[in-house]
Coordinates of C-alpha atoms in Angstrom, one line a residue:
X1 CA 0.0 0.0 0.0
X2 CA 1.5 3.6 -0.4
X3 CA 2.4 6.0 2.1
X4 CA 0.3 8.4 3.2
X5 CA 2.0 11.5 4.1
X6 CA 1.6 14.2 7.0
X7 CA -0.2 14.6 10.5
X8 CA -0.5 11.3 11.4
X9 CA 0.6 11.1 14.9
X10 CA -2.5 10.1 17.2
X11 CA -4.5 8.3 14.6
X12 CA -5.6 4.5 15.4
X13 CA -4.3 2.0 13.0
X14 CA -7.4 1.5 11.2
X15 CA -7.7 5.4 10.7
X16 CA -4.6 4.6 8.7
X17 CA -5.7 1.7 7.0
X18 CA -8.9 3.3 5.4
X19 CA -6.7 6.3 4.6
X20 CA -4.1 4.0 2.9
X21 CA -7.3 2.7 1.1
X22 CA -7.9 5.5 -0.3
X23 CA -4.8 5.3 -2.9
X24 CA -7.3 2.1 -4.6
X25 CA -10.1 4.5 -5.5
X26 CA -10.4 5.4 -8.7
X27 CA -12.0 8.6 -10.5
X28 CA -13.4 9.3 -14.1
X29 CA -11.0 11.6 -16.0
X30 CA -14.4 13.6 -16.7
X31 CA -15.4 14.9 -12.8
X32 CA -12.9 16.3 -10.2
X33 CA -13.6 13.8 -7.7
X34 CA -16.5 10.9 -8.1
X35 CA -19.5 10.5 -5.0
X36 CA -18.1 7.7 -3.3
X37 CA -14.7 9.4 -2.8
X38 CA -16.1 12.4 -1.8
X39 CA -18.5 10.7 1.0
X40 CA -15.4 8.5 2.0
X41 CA -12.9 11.9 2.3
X42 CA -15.6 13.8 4.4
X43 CA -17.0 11.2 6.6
X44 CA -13.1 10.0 7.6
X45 CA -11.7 13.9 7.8
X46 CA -14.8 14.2 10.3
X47 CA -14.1 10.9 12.3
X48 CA -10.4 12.2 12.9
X49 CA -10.7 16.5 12.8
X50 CA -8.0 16.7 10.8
X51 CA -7.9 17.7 6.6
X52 CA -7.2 15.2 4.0
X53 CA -6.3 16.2 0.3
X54 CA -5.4 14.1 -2.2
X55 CA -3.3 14.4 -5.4
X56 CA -5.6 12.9 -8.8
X57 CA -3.6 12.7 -11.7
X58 CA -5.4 13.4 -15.3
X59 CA -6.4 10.0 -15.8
X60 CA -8.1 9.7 -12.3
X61 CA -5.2 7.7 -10.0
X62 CA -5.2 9.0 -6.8
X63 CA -1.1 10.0 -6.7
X64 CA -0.5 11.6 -3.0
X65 CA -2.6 11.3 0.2
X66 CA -1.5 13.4 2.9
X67 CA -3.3 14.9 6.2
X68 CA -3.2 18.2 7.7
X69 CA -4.5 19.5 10.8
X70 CA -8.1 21.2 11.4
X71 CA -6.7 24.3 9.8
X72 CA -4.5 23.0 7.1
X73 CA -2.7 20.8 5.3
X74 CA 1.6 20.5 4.3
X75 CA 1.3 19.1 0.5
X76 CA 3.7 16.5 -0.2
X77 CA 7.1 16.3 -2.5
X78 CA 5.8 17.2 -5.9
X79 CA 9.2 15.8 -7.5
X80 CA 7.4 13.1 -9.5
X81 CA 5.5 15.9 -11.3
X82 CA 7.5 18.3 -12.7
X83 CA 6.6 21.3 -15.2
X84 CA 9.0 21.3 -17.6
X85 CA 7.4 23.3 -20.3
X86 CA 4.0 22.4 -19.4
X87 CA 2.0 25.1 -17.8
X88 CA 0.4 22.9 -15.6
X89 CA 1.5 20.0 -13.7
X90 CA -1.0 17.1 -14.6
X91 CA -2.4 16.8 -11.2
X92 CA -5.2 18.0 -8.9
X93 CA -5.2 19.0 -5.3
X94 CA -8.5 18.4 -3.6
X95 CA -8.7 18.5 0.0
X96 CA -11.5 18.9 3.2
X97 CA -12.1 21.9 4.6
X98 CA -14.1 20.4 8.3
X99 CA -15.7 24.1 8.8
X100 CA -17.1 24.0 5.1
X101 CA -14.9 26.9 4.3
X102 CA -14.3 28.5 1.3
X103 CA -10.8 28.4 -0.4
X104 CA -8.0 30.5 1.8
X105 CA -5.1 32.7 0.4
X106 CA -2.7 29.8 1.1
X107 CA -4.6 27.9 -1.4
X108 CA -4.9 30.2 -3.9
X109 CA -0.8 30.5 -3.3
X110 CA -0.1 27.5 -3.4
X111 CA -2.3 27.2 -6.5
X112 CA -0.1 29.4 -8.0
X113 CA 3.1 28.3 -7.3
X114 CA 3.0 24.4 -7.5
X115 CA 0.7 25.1 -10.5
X116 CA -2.1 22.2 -10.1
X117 CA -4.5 21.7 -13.0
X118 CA -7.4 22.9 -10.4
X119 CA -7.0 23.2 -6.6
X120 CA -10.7 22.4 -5.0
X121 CA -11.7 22.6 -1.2
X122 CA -14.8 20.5 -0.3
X123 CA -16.2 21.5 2.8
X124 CA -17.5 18.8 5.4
X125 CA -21.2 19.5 6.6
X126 CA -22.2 18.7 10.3
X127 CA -22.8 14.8 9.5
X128 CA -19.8 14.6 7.8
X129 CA -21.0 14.4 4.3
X130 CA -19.9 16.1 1.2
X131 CA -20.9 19.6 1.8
X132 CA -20.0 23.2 -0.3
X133 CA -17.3 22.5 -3.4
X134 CA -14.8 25.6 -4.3
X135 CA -12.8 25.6 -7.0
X136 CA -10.0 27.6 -8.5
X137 CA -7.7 27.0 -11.7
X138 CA -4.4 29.1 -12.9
X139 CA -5.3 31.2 -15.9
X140 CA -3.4 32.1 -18.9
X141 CA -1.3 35.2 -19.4
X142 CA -3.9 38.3 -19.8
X143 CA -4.2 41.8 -20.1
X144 CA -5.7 42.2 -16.3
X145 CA -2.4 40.3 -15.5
X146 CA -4.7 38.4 -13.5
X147 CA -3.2 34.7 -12.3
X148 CA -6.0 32.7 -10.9
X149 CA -9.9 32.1 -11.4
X150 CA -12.1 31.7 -8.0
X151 CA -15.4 29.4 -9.2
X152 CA -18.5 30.7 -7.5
X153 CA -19.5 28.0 -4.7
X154 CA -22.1 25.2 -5.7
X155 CA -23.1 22.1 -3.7
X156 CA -21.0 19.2 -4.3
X157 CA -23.6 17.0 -6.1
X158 CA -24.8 20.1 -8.1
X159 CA -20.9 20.6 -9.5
X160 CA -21.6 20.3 -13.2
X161 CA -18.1 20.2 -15.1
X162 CA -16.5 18.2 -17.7
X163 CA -13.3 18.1 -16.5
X164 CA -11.2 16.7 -19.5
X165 CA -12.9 18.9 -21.7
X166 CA -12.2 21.9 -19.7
X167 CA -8.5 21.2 -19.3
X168 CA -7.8 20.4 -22.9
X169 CA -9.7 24.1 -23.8
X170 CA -6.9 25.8 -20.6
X171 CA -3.8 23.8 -21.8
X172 CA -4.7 25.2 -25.5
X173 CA -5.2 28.7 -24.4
X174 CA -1.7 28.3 -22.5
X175 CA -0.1 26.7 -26.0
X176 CA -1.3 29.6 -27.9
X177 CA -0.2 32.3 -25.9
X178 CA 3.1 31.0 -25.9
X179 CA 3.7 30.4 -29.4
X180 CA 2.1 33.6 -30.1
X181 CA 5.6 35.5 -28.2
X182 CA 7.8 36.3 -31.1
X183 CA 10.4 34.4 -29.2
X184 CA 12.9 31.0 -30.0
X185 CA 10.2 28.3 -28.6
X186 CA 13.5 26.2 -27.5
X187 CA 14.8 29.4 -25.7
X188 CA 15.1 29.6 -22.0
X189 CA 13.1 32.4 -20.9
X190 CA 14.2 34.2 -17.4
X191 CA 13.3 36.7 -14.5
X192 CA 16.1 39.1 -13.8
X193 CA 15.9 40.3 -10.3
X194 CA 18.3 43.0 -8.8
X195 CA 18.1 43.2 -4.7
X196 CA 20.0 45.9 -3.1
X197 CA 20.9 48.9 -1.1
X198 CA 22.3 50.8 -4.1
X199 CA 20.7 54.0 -6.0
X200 CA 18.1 52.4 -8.5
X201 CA 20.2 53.9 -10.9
X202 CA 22.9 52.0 -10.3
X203 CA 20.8 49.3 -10.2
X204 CA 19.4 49.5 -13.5
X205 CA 22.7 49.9 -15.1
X206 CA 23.5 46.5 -13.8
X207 CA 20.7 45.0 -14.6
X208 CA 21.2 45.7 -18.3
X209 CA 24.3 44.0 -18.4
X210 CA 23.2 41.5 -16.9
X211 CA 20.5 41.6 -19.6
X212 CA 23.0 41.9 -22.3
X213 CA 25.0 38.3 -20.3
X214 CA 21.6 37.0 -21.0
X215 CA 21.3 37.8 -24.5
X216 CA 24.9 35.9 -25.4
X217 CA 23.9 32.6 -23.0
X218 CA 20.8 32.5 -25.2
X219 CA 18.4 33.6 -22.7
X220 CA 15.4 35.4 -23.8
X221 CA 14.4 38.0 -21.0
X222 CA 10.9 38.2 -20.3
X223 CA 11.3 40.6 -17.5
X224 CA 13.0 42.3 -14.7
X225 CA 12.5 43.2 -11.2
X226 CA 14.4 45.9 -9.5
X227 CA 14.1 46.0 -5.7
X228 CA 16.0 48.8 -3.6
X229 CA 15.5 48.2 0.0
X230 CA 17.2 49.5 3.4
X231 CA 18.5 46.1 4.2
X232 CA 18.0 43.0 2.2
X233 CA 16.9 40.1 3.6
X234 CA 19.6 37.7 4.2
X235 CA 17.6 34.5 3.3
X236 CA 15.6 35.3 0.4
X237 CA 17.1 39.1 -0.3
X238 CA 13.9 40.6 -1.4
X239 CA 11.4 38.7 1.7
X240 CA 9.6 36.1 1.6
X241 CA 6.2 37.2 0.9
X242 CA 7.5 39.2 -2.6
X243 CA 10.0 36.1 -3.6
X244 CA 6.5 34.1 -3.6
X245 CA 4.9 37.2 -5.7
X246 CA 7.6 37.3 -8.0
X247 CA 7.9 33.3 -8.6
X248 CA 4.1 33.6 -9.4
X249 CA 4.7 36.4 -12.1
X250 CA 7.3 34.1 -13.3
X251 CA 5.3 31.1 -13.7
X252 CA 2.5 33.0 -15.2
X253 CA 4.7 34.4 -18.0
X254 CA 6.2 30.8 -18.5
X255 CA 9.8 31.6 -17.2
X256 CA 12.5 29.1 -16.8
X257 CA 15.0 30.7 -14.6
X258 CA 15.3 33.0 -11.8
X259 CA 18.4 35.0 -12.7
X260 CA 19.9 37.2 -9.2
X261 CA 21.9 40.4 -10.5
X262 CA 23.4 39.6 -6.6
X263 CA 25.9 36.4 -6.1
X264 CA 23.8 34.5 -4.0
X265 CA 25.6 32.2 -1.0
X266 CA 24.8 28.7 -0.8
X267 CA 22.1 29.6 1.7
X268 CA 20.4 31.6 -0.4
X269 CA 20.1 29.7 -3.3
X270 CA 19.0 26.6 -0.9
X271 CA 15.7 29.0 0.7
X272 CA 15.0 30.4 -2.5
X273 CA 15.1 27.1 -4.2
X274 CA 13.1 25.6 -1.5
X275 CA 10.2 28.3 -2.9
X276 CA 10.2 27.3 -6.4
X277 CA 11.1 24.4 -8.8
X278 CA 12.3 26.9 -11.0
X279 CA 16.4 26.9 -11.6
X280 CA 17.5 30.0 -9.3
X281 CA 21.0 31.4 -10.6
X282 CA 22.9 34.0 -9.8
X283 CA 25.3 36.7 -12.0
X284 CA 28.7 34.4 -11.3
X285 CA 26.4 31.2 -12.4
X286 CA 25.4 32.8 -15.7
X287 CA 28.9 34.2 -16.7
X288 CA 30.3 30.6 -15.9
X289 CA 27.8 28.8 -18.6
X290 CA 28.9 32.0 -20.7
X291 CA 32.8 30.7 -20.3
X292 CA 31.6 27.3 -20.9
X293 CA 30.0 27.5 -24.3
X294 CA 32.7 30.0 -25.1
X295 CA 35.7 27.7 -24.3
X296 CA 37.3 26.0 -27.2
X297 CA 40.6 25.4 -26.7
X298 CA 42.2 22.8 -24.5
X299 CA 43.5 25.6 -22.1
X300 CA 40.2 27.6 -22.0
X301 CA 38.3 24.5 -21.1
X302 CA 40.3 23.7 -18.9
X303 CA 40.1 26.8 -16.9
X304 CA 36.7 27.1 -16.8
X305 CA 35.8 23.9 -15.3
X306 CA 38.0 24.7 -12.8
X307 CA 36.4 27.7 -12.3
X308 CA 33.2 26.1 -12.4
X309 CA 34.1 23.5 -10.0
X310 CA 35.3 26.4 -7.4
X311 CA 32.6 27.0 -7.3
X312 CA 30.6 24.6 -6.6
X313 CA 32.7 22.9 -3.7
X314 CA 31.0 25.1 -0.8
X315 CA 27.8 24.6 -2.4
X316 CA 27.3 21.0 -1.9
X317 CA 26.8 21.1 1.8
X318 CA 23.5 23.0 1.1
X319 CA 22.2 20.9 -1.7
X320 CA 19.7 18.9 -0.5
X321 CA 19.0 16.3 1.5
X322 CA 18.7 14.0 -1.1
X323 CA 22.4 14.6 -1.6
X324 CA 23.3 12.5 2.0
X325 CA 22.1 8.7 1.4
X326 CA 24.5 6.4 2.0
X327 CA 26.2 5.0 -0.5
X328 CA 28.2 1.2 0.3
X329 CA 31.7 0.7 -0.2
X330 CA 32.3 -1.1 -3.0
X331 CA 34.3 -4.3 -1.6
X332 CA 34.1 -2.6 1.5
X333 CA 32.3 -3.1 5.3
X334 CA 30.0 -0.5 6.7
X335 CA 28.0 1.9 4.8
X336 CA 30.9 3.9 3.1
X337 CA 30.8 7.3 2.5
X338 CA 27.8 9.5 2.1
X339 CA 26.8 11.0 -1.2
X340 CA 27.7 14.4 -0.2
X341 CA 31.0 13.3 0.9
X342 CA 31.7 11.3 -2.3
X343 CA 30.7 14.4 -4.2
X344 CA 33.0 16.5 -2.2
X345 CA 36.2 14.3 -2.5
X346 CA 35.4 13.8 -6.2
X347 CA 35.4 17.5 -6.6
X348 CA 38.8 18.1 -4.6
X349 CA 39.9 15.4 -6.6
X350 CA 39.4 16.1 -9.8
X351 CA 40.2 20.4 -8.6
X352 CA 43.2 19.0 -7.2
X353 CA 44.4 17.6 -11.4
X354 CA 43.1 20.5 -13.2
X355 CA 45.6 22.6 -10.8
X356 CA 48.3 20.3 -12.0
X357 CA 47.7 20.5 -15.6
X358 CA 47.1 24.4 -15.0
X359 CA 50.9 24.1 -13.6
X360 CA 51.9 22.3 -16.7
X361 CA 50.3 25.1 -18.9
X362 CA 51.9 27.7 -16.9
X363 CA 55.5 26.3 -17.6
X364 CA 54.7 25.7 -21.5
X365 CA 53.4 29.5 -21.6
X366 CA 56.7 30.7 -20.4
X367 CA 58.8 28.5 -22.5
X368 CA 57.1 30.4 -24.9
X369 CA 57.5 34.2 -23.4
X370 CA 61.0 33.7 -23.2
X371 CA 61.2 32.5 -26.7
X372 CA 59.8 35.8 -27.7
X373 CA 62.2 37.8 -25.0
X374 CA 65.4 35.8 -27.2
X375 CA 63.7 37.4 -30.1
X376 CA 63.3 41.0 -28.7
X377 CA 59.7 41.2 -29.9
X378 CA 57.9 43.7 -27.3
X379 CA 54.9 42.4 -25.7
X380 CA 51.8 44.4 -26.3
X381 CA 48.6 42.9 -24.3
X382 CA 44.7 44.0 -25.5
X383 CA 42.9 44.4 -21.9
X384 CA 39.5 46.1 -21.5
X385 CA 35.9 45.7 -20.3
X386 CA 33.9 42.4 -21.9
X387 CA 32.6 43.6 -25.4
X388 CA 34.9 46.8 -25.7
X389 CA 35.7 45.3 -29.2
X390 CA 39.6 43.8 -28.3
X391 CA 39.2 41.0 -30.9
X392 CA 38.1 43.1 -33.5
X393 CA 40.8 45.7 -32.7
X394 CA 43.0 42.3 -33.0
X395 CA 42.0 41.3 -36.5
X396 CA 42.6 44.8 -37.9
X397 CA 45.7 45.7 -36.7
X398 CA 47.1 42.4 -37.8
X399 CA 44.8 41.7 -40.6
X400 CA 43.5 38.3 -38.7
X401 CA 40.0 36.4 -38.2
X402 CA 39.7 36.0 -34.7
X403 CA 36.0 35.5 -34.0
X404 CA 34.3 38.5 -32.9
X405 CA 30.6 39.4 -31.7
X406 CA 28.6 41.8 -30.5
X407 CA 28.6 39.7 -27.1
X408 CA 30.3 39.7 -23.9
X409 CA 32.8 37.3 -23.4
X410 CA 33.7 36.3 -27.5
X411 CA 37.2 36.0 -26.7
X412 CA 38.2 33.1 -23.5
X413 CA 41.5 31.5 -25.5
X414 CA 44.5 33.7 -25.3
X415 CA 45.5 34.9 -29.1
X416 CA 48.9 36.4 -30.1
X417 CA 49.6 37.6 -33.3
X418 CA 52.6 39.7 -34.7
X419 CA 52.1 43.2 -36.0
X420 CA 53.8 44.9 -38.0
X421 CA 54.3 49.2 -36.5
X422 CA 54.5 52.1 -39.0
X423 CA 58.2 51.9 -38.4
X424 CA 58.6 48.3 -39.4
X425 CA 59.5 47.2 -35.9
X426 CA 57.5 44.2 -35.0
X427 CA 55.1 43.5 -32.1
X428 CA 53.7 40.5 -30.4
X429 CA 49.8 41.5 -29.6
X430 CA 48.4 39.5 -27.4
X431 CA 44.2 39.5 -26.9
X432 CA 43.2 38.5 -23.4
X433 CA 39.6 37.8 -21.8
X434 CA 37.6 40.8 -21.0
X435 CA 36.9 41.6 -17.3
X436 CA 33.6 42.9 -15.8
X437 CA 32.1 43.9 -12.8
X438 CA 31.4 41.5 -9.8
X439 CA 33.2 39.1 -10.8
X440 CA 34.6 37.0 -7.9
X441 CA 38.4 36.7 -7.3
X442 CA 38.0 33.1 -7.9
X443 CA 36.7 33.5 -10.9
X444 CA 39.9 35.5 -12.2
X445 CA 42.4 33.0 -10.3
X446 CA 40.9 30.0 -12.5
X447 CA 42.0 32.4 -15.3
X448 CA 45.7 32.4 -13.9
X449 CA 47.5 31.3 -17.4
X450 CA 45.8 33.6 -19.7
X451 CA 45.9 36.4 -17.1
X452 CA 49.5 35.5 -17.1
X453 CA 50.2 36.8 -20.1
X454 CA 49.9 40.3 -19.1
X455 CA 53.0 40.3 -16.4
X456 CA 55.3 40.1 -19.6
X457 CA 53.7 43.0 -21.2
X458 CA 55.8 46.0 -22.1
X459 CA 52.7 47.7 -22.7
X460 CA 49.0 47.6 -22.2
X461 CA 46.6 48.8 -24.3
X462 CA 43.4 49.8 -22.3
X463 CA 40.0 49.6 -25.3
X464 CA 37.4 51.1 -23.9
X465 CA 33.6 51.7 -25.6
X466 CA 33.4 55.5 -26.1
X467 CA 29.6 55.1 -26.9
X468 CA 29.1 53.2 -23.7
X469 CA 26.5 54.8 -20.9
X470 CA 28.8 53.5 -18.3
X471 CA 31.8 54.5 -19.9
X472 CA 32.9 55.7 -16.6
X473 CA 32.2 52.8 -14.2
X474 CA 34.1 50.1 -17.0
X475 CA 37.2 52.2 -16.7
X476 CA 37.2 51.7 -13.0
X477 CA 36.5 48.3 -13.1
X478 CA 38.9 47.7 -15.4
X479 CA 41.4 49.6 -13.1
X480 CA 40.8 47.8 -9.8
X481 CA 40.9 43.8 -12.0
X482 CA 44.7 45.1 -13.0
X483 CA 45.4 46.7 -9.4
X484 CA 44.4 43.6 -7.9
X485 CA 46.1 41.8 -10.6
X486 CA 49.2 43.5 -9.4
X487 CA 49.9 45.1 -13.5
X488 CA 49.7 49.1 -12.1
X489 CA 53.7 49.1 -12.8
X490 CA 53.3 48.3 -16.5
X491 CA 52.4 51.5 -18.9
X492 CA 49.2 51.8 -20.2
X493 CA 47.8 53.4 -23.7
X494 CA 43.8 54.4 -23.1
X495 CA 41.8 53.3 -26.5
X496 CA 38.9 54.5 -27.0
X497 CA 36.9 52.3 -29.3
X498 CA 33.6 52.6 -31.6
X499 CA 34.5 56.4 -31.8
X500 CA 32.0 56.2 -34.8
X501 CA 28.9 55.8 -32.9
X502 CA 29.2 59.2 -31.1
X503 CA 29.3 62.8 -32.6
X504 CA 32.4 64.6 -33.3
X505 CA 32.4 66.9 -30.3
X506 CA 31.4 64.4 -28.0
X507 CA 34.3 61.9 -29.1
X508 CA 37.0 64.8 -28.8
X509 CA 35.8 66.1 -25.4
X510 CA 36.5 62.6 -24.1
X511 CA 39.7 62.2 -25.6
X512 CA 40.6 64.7 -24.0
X513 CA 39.5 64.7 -20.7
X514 CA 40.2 60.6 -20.5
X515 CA 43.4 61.5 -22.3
X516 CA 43.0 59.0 -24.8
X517 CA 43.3 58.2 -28.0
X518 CA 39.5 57.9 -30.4
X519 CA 39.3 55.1 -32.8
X520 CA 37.1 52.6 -34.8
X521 CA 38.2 48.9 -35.0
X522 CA 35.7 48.9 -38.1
X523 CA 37.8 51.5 -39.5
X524 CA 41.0 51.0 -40.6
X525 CA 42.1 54.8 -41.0
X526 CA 41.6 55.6 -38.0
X527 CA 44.1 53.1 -36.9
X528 CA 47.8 55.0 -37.3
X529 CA 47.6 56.9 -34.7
X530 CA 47.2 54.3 -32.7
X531 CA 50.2 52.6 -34.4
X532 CA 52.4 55.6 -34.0
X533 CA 51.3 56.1 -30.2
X534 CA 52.0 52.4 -29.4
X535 CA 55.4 52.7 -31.0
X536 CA 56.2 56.2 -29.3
X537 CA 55.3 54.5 -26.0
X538 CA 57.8 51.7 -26.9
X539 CA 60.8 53.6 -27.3
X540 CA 59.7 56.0 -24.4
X541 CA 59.9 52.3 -22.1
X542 CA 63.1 51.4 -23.8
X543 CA 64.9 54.4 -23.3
X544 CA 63.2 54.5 -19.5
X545 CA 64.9 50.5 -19.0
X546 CA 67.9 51.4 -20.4
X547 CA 68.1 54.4 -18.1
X548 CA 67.6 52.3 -15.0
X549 CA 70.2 49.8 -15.9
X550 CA 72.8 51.9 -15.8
X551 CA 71.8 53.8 -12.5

């Protein structure tokens, strides 16, 4: 027999017999519960004061019995029945109310969240017989942004609704609508949700790159919600009773994700998670699956599985429960490790290689430094805030194909290529990956062999987007990444890229006041001065060195 879930303690075995019972009653897909279930529900949930609901799949199985007390009831694990793209999760709740109550705001929430086909309440009548029925079913998306329908009450036995009917008609409304979004159908679609103490306008910046991050995962956005708020709430950042708000607006609209603009800590994403079925992520988690569709070379994936392992290691211990059944020793005694632990040791295990191999790399990248130093080819290294156009910059100084988009995060793999100066002297220009803001120090160190590359430069050239709102706030970020990264002691050039989507006046204000130098990687003649200034600034570091060696 299967289990019946919740309040049982007090009830006499045979109370929990005839509730086990009730798993081998059987309803017509065509009603929302028969007569003789109803009588048997009401006249037991009488006998023992307590609520009983019950879980009815489409084709009239009763899944899930679980009892509450006199107010309420705890529903069940609703693993077995997940959404995935459906908007509604094939089952029906239908529980006693003893007081033959209408429908509370729990049950409308819960209704909501867990997204039953129809949530009903049948209230129990002083002889314990079937008494008032009230219904309620999730509607489509709709102008009055409206997410649930409350049924006028009706007498049990006067309920008249064909219930297959009805839910073919809501689950091809729901199709429709969707389709209808001039969106990818195969698309994840995502909430993007900024909590914080900050100005909302510093908040909204933020929240369109992390918008634009979207965009290159593949993500379509369906909408965003910006919270400012004296102190955020340390579980769930924006509370409790908006998280459950938002998670319904995000049903409703037919989101996949949750998408923080805030790095969450393992605790969060655990309470949050606990909420909704939905996948909960956070900025680092989104930039990571950037890095990992981005990755081709050997060395790039390399680093960001480490990176992505990082990061995951202090996240196991709140995963859930699930996570900590024992799992036996093969040809061992005892039970053997947990599953957590296994996890964990697998993780430092395999953390523990990619560190070695990242040692390896290390070594065979300068091997091939000091081959250029024999050479005497300067080093000059591309840095600059994620989509500042580097790699484009790259291809036309040194008439290459690196691959290039208007995307954050194009360029992962370290590329070098020799350029030729106005002079004839020649150059080793080096692209690197593009840094941008909140992005974890653990996130960088993964990075360590590319990021390498810049302690050999002899000069850095600093591309910047001069059409870029928050022109102001990249340059600072990009500043504090190569303070921390210990490069303040190697000269830098200022670029200032896509000079061709602002106005004359505008683009020479800002060269000047950044002190900088205004190009267009799309345009090729604007590109000498740029040659001539990185050349000046070569002989003005050689003439520097060769001053110091013979202080």
């Amino acid at each position: 027999m299967s289990t019946v879930h919740g309040n049982l303690s007090g009830l006499k075995p045979d109370q929990l017999h005839r509730l086990g019972k009730t798993y081998r009653r059987r309803v017509s897909a065509h009603e929302v519960l028969s007569a003789e279930l109803a009588a048997y529900l009401t006249g037991l949930s009488h006998e023992i004061k307590r609520q009983i609901g019950v879980l009815i799949s489409r084709g009239g199985v009763v899944e899930d019995v679980f009892v509450g007390d006199e107010r309420g009831v705890v529903i069940p694990d609703l693993s077995r029945y997940r959404l995935g793209r459906t908007a509604l999760r094939g089952v029906r709740m239908v529980h006693t109310h003893l007081r033959n109550e209408a429908l509370n705001q729990d049950d409308l929430t819960d209704l909501a969240l867990l997204r039953f086909d129809l949530i009903a309440a049948l209230g129990v009548d002083a002889g314990g017989r079937p008494g008032t029925m009230y219904l309620a079913h999730v509607l489509p998306p709709n102008p009055d942004n409206r997410v649930y329908e409350v049924w006028a009450p009706t007498s049990f036995h006067a309920l008249d609704l064909h219930l297959s009917t009805f839910l073919h008609s809501l689950d091809e409304e729901f199709s429709r609508l969707r389709s209808n979004h001039h969106v990818n159908q195969d698309a994840d679609r995502a909430i993007l949700i900024s909590v914080s103490e900050k100005h909302r306008v510093v908040q909204e910046e933020s929240v369109t790159e992390l918008r634009e991050l979207a965009a290159s995962d593949g993500i379509v956005v369906l909408d965003t919600v910006i919270q400012r708020l004296q102190t955020v709430h340390p579980k769930y950042l924006l509370g409790q009773g908006k998280l459950k708000d938002v998670v319904i607006s995000a049903l409703h609209r037919g989101a996949d994700f949750l998408i923080f603009d805030q790095n969450l800590t393992p605790g969060q994403t655990k309470a949050i998670s606990e909420i909704t079925e939905m996948k909960v992520i956070d900025r680092t988690q989104l930039i990571l699956d950037i890095f990992s569709r981005r990755a081709h070379s050997r060395e790039g994936k390399l680093q960001v599985e480490l990176a992505q392992l990082r990061y995951t290691l202090p996240r196991l211990a709140d995963r859930s429960t699930a996570l900590s059944r024992l799992t036996g020793g093969i040809g061992g005694r005892g039970p053997g490790e947990t599953k957590l632990e296994l996890d964990r040791r697998r993780i430092r295990d395999r953390i523990a290689l990619l560190e070695r191999q990242q040692k390896t790399l290390v070594k065979q990248r300068h091997q091939q430094r000091a081959l250029r130093t024999r050479h005497n080819y300067p080093v000059v290294a591309l840095v600059g805030y994620t989509n500042a156009g580097k790699s484009t910059l790259l291809n036309a100084l040194t008439h290459n194909h690196c691959e290039t988009s208007n995307q954050v995060f194009t360029t992962l793999d370290t590329a070098s290529r020799r350029l030729r100066l106005l002079t004839g002297k020649e150059v080793v220009l080096t692209d690197t990956v593009g840094f941008i803001q909140k992005l974890p120090k653990g996130l960088m160190g993964a990075f360590q062999t590319t990021l390498d590359e810049l302690n050999d430069a002899d000069l850095l050239l600093h591309v910047c987007d001069l059409s870029s709102p928050t022109l102001d706030d990249q340059l600072r970020v990009v500043s504090s990444v190569l303070s921390e990264l210990s490069l303040t002691h190697i000269p830098r050039l200022l670029v200032l890229n896509k000079s061709d989507r602002v106005d004359s006046t505008q683009r020479d204000a800002l060269a000047y006041r950044l002190s900088g130098i205004a190009i267009s990687a799309l345009n090729t003649a604007s590109l000498p001065p740029l040659l001539e200034a990185i050349d000046n600034h070569l002989q003005t570091c050689a003439v520097d060195a060769l001053a110091l060696q013979n202080t």
